[in-house]
CSV table of C-alpha atoms in Angstrom, one decimal:
chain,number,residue,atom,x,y,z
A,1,UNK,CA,117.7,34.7,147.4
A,2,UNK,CA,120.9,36.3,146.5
A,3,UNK,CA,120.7,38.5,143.6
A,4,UNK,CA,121.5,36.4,140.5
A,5,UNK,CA,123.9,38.6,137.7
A,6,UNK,CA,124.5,38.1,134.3
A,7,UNK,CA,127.4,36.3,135.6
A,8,UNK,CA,126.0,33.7,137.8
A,9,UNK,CA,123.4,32.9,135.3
A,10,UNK,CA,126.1,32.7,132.8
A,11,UNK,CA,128.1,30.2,135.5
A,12,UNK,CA,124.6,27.8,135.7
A,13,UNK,CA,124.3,27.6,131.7
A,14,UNK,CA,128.1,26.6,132.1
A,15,UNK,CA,128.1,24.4,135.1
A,16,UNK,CA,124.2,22.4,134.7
A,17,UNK,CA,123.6,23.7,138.0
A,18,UNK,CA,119.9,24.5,138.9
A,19,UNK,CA,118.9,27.6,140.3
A,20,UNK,CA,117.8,28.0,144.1
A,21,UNK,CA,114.7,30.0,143.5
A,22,UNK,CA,112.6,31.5,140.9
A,23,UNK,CA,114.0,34.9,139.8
A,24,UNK,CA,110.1,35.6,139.5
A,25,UNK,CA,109.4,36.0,143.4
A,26,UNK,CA,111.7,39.5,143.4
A,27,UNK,CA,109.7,42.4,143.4
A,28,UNK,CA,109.5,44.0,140.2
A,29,UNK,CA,111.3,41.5,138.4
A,30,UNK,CA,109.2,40.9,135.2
A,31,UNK,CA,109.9,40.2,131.2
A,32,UNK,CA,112.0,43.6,130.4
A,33,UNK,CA,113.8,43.1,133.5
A,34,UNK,CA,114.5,39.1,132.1
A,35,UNK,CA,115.3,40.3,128.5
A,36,UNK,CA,117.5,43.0,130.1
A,37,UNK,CA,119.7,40.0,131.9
A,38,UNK,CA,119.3,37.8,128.7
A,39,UNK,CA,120.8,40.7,127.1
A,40,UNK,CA,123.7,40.7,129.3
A,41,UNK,CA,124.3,36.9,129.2
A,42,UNK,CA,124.4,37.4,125.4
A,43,UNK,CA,127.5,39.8,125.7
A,44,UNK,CA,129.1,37.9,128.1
A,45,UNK,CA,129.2,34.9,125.9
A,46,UNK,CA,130.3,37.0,122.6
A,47,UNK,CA,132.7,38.5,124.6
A,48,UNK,CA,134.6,35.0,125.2
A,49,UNK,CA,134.2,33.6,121.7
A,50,UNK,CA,131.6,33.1,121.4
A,51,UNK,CA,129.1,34.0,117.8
A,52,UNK,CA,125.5,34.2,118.1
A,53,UNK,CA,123.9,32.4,115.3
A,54,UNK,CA,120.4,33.6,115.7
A,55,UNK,CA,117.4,33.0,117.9
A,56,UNK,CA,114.8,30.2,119.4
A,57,UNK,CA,111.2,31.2,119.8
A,58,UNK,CA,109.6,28.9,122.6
A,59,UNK,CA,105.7,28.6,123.8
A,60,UNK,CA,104.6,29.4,120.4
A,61,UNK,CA,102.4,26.3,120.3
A,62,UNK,CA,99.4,27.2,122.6
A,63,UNK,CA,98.7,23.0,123.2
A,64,UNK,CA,101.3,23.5,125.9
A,65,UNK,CA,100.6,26.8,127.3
A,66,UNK,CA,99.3,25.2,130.7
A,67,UNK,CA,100.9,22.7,131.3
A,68,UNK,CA,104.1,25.4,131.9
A,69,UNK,CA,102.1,28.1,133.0
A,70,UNK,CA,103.6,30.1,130.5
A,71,UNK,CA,101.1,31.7,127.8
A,72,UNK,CA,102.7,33.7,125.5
A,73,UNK,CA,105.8,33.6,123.2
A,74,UNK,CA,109.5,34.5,125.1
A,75,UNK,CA,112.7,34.4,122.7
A,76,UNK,CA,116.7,33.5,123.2
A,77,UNK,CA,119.9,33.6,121.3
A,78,UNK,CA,121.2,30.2,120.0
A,79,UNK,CA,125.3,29.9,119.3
A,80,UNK,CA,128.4,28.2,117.1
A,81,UNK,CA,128.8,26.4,120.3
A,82,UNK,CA,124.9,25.1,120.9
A,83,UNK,CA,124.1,24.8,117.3
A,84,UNK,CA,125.2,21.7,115.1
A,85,UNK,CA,124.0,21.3,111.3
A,86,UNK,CA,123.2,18.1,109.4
A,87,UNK,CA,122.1,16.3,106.6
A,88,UNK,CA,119.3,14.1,108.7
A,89,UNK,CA,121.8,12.4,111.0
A,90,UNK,CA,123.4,14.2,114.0
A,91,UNK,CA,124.3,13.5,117.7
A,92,UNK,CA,124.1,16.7,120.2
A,93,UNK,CA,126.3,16.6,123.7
A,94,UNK,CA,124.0,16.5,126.5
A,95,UNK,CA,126.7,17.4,129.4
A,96,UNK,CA,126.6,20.4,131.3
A,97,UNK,CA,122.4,21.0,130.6
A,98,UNK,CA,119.8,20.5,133.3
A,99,UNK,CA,116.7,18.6,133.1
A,100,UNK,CA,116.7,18.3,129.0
A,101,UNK,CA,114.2,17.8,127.0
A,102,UNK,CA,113.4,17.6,123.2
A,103,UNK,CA,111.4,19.4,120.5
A,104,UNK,CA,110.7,18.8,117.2
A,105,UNK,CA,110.2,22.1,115.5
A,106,UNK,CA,110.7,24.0,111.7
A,107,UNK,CA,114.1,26.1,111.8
A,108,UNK,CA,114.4,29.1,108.7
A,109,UNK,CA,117.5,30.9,107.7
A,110,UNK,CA,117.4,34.3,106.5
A,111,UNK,CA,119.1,35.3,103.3
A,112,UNK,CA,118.6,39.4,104.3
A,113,UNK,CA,117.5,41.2,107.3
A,114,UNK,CA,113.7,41.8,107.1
A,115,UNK,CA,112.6,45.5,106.6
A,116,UNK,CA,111.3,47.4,109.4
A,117,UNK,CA,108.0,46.6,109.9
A,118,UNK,CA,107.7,43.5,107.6
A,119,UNK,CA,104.7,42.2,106.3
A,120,UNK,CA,104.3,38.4,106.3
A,121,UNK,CA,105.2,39.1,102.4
A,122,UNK,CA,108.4,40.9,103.2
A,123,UNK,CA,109.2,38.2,105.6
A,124,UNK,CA,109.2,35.9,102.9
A,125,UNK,CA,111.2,37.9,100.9
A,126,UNK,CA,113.7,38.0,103.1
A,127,UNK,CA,114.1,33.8,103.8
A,128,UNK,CA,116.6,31.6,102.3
A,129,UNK,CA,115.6,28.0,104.2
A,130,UNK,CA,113.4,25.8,105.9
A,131,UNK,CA,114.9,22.7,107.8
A,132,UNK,CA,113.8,20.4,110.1
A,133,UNK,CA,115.1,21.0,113.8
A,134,UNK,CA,115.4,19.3,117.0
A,135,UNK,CA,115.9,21.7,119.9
A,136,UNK,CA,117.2,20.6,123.2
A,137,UNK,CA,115.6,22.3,125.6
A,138,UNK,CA,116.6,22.9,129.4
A,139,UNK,CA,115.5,24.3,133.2
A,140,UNK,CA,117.9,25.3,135.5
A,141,UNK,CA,114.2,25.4,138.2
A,142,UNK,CA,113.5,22.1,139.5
A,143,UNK,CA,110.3,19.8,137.7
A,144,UNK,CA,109.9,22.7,135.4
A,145,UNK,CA,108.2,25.0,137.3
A,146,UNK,CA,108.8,28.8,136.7
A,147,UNK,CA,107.1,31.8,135.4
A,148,UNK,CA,107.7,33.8,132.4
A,149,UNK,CA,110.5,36.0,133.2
A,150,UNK,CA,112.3,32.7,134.7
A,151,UNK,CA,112.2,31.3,131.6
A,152,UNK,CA,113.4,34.7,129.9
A,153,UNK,CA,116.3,35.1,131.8
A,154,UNK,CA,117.1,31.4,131.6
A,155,UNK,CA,118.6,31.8,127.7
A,156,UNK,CA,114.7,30.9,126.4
A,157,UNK,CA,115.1,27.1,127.9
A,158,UNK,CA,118.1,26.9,124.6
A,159,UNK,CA,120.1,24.1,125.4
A,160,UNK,CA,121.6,22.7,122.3
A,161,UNK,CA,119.4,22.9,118.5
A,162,UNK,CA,120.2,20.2,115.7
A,163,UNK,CA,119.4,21.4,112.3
A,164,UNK,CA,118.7,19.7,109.4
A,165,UNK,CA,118.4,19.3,105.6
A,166,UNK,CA,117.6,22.7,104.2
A,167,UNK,CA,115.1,23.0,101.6
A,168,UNK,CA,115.4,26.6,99.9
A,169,UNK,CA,111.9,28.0,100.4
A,170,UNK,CA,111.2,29.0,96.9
A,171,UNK,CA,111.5,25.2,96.3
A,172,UNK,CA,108.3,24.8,98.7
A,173,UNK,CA,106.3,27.9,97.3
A,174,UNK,CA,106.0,31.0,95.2
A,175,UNK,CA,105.0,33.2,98.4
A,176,UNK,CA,104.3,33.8,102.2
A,177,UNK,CA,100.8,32.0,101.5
A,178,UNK,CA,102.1,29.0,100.0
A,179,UNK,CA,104.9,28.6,102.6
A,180,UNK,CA,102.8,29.3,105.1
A,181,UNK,CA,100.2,26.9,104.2
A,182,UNK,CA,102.7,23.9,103.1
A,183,UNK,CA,104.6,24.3,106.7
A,184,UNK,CA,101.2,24.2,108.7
A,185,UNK,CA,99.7,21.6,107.0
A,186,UNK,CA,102.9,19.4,107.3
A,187,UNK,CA,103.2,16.3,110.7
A,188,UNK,CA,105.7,15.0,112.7
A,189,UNK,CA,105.7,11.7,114.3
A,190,UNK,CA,108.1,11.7,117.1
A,191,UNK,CA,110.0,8.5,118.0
A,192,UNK,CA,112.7,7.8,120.7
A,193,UNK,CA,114.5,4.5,120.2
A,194,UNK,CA,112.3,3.4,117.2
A,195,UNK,CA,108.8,4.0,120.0
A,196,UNK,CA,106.6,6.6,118.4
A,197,UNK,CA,105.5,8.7,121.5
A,198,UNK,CA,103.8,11.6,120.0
A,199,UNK,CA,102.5,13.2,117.4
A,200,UNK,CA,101.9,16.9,116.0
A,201,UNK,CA,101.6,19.3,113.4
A,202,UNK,CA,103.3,22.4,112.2
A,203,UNK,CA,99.8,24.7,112.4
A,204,UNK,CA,100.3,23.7,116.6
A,205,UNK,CA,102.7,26.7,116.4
A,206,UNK,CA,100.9,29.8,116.3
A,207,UNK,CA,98.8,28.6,113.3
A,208,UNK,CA,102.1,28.0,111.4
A,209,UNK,CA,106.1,28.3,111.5
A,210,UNK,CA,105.8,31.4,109.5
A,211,UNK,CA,103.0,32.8,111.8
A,212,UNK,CA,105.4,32.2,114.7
A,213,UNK,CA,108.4,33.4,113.0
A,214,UNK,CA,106.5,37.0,111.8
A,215,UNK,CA,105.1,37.0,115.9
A,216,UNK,CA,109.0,36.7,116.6
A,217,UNK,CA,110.4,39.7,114.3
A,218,UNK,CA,107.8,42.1,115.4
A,219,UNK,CA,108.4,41.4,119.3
A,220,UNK,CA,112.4,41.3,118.9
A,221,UNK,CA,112.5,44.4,116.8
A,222,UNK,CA,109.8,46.1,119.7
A,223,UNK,CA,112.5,44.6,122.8
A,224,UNK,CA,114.7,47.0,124.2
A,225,UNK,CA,118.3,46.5,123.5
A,226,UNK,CA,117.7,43.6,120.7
A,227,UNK,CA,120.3,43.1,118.3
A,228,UNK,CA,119.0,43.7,114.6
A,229,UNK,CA,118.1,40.3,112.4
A,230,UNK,CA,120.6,40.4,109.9
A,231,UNK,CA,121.5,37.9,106.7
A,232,UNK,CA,122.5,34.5,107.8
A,233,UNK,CA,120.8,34.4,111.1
A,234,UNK,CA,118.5,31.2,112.1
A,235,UNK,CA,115.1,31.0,113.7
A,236,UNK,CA,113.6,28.0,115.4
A,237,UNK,CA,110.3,28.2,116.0
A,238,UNK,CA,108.7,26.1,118.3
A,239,UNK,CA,107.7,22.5,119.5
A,240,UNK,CA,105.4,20.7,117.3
A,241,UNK,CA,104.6,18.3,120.1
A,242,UNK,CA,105.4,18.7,124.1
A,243,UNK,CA,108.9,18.6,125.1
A,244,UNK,CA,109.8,15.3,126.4
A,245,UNK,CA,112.5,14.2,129.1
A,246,UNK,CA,116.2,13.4,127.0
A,247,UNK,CA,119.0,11.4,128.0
A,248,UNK,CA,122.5,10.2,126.8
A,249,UNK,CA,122.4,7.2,124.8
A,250,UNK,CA,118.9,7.9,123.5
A,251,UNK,CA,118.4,8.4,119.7
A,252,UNK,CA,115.0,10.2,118.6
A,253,UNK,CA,113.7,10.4,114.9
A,254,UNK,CA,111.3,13.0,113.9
A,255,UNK,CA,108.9,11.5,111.1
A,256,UNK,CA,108.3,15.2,109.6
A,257,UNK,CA,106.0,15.4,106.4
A,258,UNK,CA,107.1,17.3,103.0
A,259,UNK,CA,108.1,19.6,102.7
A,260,UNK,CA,110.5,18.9,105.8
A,261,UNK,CA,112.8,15.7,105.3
A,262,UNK,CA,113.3,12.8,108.4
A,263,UNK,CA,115.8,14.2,110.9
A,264,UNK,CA,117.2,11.6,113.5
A,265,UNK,CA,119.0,12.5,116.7
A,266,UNK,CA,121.9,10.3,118.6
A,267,UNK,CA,122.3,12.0,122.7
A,268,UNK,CA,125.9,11.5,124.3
């Protein structure tokens, strides 16, 4: 296939248009070679006006590992222009994405840059909010079929990401332990036009949101090129359930348990 840039990838994420092949079959083309051209996409779009907001972590929940064929965490950037904030109600634009699908997942905000080499503590420390969050996820390869660095290079499947109600995390608990045990321990019930059609739990991800979010700032800080976590960045961290298929006209509830709050989802 013809070699695919930091522009043309750039062009597919603006245009919905799927890919020909897998970036995958190249030879030698593996994750830092995928973070390298995430990288690259990254300035492209802050070069136009765009502002990163932070980042999605996806795979973290291991229930799902095999069905993708992907079996360990990857990581993207998520922008002003994918990222929309609410108080339980919001609608997301579906244009321009390619082959959508949804996850319900815990989103946090940080209220400092965590030190270098954070404990789960310092983590904590370093967290201003918890929110519920739908994520639109996307794949410019046909039925979903890729490898790792595929999905690397292909913004970290981000589409679009809904947050809402944020619930200061010293509301929740005292420390890491306590947030880490209240956010695991917590459910979603996953409806699309009032249907329930799955179910899971926050300890799906990594054995918790904060687990997945601590496995996130140690491998972002370790990549190459990575910008620094700084105050006011967001983190979603992964699907609670499997990602299912999305279109306009739909609207999806997520039935999360305390200490997350109901978020629903109209799709245009």
């Amino acid at each position: 296939m013809p070699r695919m840039t930091p522009d043309t990838l750039l062009h597919h994420f603006d245009t919905g248009q799927p890919w020909a092949a897998r970036l995958s079959t190249r030879p030698g083309y593996g994750l830092d070679t995928a973070y390298a051209d995430a990288l690259a996409v990254r300035a492209l779009r802050v070069a136009r006006g765009e502002r990163p907001l932070g980042y999605k972590v996806g795979f973290t929940n291991r229930g799902i590992w095999p069905v993708y064929n992907v079996y360990a965490p990857i990581w993207g950037s998520v922008y002003d222009s994918t990222v929309v904030f609410c108080d339980g109600e919001g609608r997301l634009d579906l244009s321009h994405t390619c082959e959508p699908r949804i996850e319900p997942e815990a989103v946090f905000g940080f209220r400092s840059a965590p030190a270098a080499e954070a404990s789960i503590g310092d983590l904590f420390d370093a967290l201003d909010w918890v929110a519920p969050g739908f994520e639109i996820v996307q794949s410019h390869l046909a039925g979903w079929k890729f490898e790792a660095p595929d999905t690397v290079a292909d913004g970290g499947l981000h589409a679009r990401l809904l947050v809402g109600r944020r619930m200061p995390v010293r509301e929740i608990a005292a420390d890491a332990a306590g947030l880490d045990a209240a956010l695991a321990g917590a459910g979603v019930v996953l409806a699309r036009d009032g249907q329930a059609l799955d179910r899971g739990t926050g300890a799906a991800v990594l054995d918790g949101p904060v687990q997945a979010l601590w496995h996130f700032v140690q491998a972002q800080r370790a990549c190459p090129g990575a910008p620094a976590l700084r105050a006011g960045d967001i983190v979603t961290t992964g699907t609670w359930t499997d990602a299912w298929p999305v279109a306009p006209g739909q609207t999806w509830h997520g039935a999360f348990d305390a200490p997350l709050s109901p978020l629903s989802l109209r799709l245009e």
